[in-house]
Coordinates of C-alpha atoms in Angstrom, one line a residue:
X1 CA 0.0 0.0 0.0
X2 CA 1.2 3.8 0.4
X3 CA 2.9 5.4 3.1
X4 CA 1.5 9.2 4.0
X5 CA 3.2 11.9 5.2
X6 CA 1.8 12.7 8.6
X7 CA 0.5 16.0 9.6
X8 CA 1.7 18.6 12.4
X9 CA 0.1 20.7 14.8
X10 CA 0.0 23.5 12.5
X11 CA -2.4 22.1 9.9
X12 CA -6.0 23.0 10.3
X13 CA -7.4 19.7 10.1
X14 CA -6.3 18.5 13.2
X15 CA -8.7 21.0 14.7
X16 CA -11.5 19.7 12.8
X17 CA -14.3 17.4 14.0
X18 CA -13.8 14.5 11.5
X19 CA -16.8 12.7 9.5
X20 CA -18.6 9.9 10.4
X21 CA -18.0 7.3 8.0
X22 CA -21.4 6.3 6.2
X23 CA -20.6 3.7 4.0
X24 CA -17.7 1.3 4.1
X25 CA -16.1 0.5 0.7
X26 CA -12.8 -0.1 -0.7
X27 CA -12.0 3.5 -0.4
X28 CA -12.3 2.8 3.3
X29 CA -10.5 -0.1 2.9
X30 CA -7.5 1.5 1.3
X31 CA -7.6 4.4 3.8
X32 CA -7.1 1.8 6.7
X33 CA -4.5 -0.3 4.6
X34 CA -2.6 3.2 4.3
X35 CA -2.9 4.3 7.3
X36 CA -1.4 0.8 8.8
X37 CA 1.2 1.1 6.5
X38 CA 2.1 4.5 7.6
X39 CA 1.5 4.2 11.7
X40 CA 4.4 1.3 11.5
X41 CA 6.8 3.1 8.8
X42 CA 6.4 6.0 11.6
X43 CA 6.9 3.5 14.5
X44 CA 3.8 4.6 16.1
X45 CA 1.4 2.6 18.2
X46 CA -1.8 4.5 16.7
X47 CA -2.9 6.9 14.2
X48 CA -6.3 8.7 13.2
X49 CA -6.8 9.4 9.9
X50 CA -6.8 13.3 9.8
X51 CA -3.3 12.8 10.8
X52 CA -3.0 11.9 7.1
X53 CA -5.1 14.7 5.9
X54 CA -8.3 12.5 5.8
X55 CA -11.1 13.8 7.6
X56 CA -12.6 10.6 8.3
X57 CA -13.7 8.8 12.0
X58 CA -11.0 6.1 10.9
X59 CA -8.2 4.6 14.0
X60 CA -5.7 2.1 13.8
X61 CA -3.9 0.8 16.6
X62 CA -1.2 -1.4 18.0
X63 CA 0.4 -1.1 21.2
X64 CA 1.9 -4.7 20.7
X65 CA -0.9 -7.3 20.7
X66 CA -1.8 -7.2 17.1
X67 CA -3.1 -4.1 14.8
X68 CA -7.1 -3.1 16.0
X69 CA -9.0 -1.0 13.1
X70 CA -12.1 1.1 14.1
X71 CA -14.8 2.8 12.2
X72 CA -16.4 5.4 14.0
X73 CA -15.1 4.8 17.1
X74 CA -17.1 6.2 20.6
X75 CA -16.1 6.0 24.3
X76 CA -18.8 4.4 26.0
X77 CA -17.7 4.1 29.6
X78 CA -14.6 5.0 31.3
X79 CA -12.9 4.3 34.8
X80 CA -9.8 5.4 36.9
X81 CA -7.3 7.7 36.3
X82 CA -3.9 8.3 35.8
X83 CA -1.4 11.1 34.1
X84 CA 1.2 9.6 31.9
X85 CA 3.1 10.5 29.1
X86 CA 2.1 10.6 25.6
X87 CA 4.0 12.1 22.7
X88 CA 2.4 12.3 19.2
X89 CA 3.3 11.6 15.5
X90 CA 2.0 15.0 14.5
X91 CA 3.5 16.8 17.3
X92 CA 6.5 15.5 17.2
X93 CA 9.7 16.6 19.8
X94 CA 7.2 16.9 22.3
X95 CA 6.0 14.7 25.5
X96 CA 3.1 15.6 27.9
X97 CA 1.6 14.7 30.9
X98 CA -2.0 13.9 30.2
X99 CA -4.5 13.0 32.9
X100 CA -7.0 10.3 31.4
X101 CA -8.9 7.2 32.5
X102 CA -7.1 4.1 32.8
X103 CA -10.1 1.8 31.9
X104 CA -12.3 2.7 28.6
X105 CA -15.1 0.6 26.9
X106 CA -14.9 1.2 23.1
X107 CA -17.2 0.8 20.3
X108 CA -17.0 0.5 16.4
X109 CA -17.1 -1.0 12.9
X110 CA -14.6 -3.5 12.1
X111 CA -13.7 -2.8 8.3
X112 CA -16.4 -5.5 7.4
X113 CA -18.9 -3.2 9.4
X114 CA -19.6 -5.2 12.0
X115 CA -19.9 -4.1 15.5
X116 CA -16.8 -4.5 18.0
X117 CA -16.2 -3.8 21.7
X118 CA -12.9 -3.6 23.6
X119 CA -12.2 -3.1 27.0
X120 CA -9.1 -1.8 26.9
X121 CA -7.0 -0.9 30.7
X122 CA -3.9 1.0 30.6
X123 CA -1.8 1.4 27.6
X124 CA -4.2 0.1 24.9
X125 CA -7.1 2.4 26.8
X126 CA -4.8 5.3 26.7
X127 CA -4.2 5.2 22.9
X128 CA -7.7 4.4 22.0
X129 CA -8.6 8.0 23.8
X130 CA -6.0 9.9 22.3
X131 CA -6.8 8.7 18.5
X132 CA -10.3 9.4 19.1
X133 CA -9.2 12.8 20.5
X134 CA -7.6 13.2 17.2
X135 CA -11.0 12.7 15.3
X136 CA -12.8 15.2 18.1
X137 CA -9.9 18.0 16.9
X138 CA -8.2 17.7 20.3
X139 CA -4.4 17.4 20.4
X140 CA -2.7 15.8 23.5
X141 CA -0.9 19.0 24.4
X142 CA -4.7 20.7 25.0
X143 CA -5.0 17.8 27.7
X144 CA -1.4 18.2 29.3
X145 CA -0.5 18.9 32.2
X146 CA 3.1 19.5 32.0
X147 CA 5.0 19.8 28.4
X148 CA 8.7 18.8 27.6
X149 CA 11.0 18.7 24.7
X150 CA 11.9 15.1 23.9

């Protein structure tokens, strides 16, 4: 498939509240192909797909257990808390401290539009809230607590 360059801070889109997807097709598949292909070339662990410049509620994800692909994506329920630190493809340089539950209950499409649930704890819950940020036009940095250089 096609690597994408990956957006900063700086472009618009990122601010945006992405689309809801309405109908998955192969365009949709492509865009999650693509955006697989270019959260590992980038060694991240997740990416939303306006960080390609696509203004779609699209996520991939893996934080090591295998890659998770959501379709309009929602936080249902959410528990704990705990600040850690999260750095971001399109912010690049930069770490944070961000506050955020440590238990989440997720909801989607799979890319055959069926329905999928994770409960996710830790890791896997914190980088299912900060993609979906991304599609809500909220940047980690708006969440932090304490900012660094990296």
């Amino acid at each position: 498939m096609a690597v994408y360059k990956v957006v900063e801070a700086e472009d618009d889109i990122l601010r945006k509240k992405a689309k809801e997807v309405t109908k998955i097709d192969r365009s949709i598949f492509k865009l999650l192909d693509n955006m697989k292909d270019t959260m590992y070339e980038y060694k991240g662990v997740g990416l939303a797909a306006p960080q390609i410049g696509v203004s779609k509620r699209v996520i991939t994800i893996d934080v090591g257990n295998g890659l998770i692909e959501l379709i309009n994506p929602t936080i249902v329920e959410v528990e704990g808390s705990a600040t850690e630190a999260e750095g971001c493809l399109s912010v690049p340089g930069v770490v944070g401290d961000v506050p955020r539950p440590t238990k989440v209950t997720v909801r989607g499409l799979d890319r055959n539009g069926q329905e999928v649930e994770y409960n996710a704890v830790e890791y896997l819950a914190r980088a299912f809230q900060h993609e979906i940020d991304h599609l809500n036009g909220i940047l980690f940095i708006d969440k932090a607590v304490k900012l660094r250089k990296d």
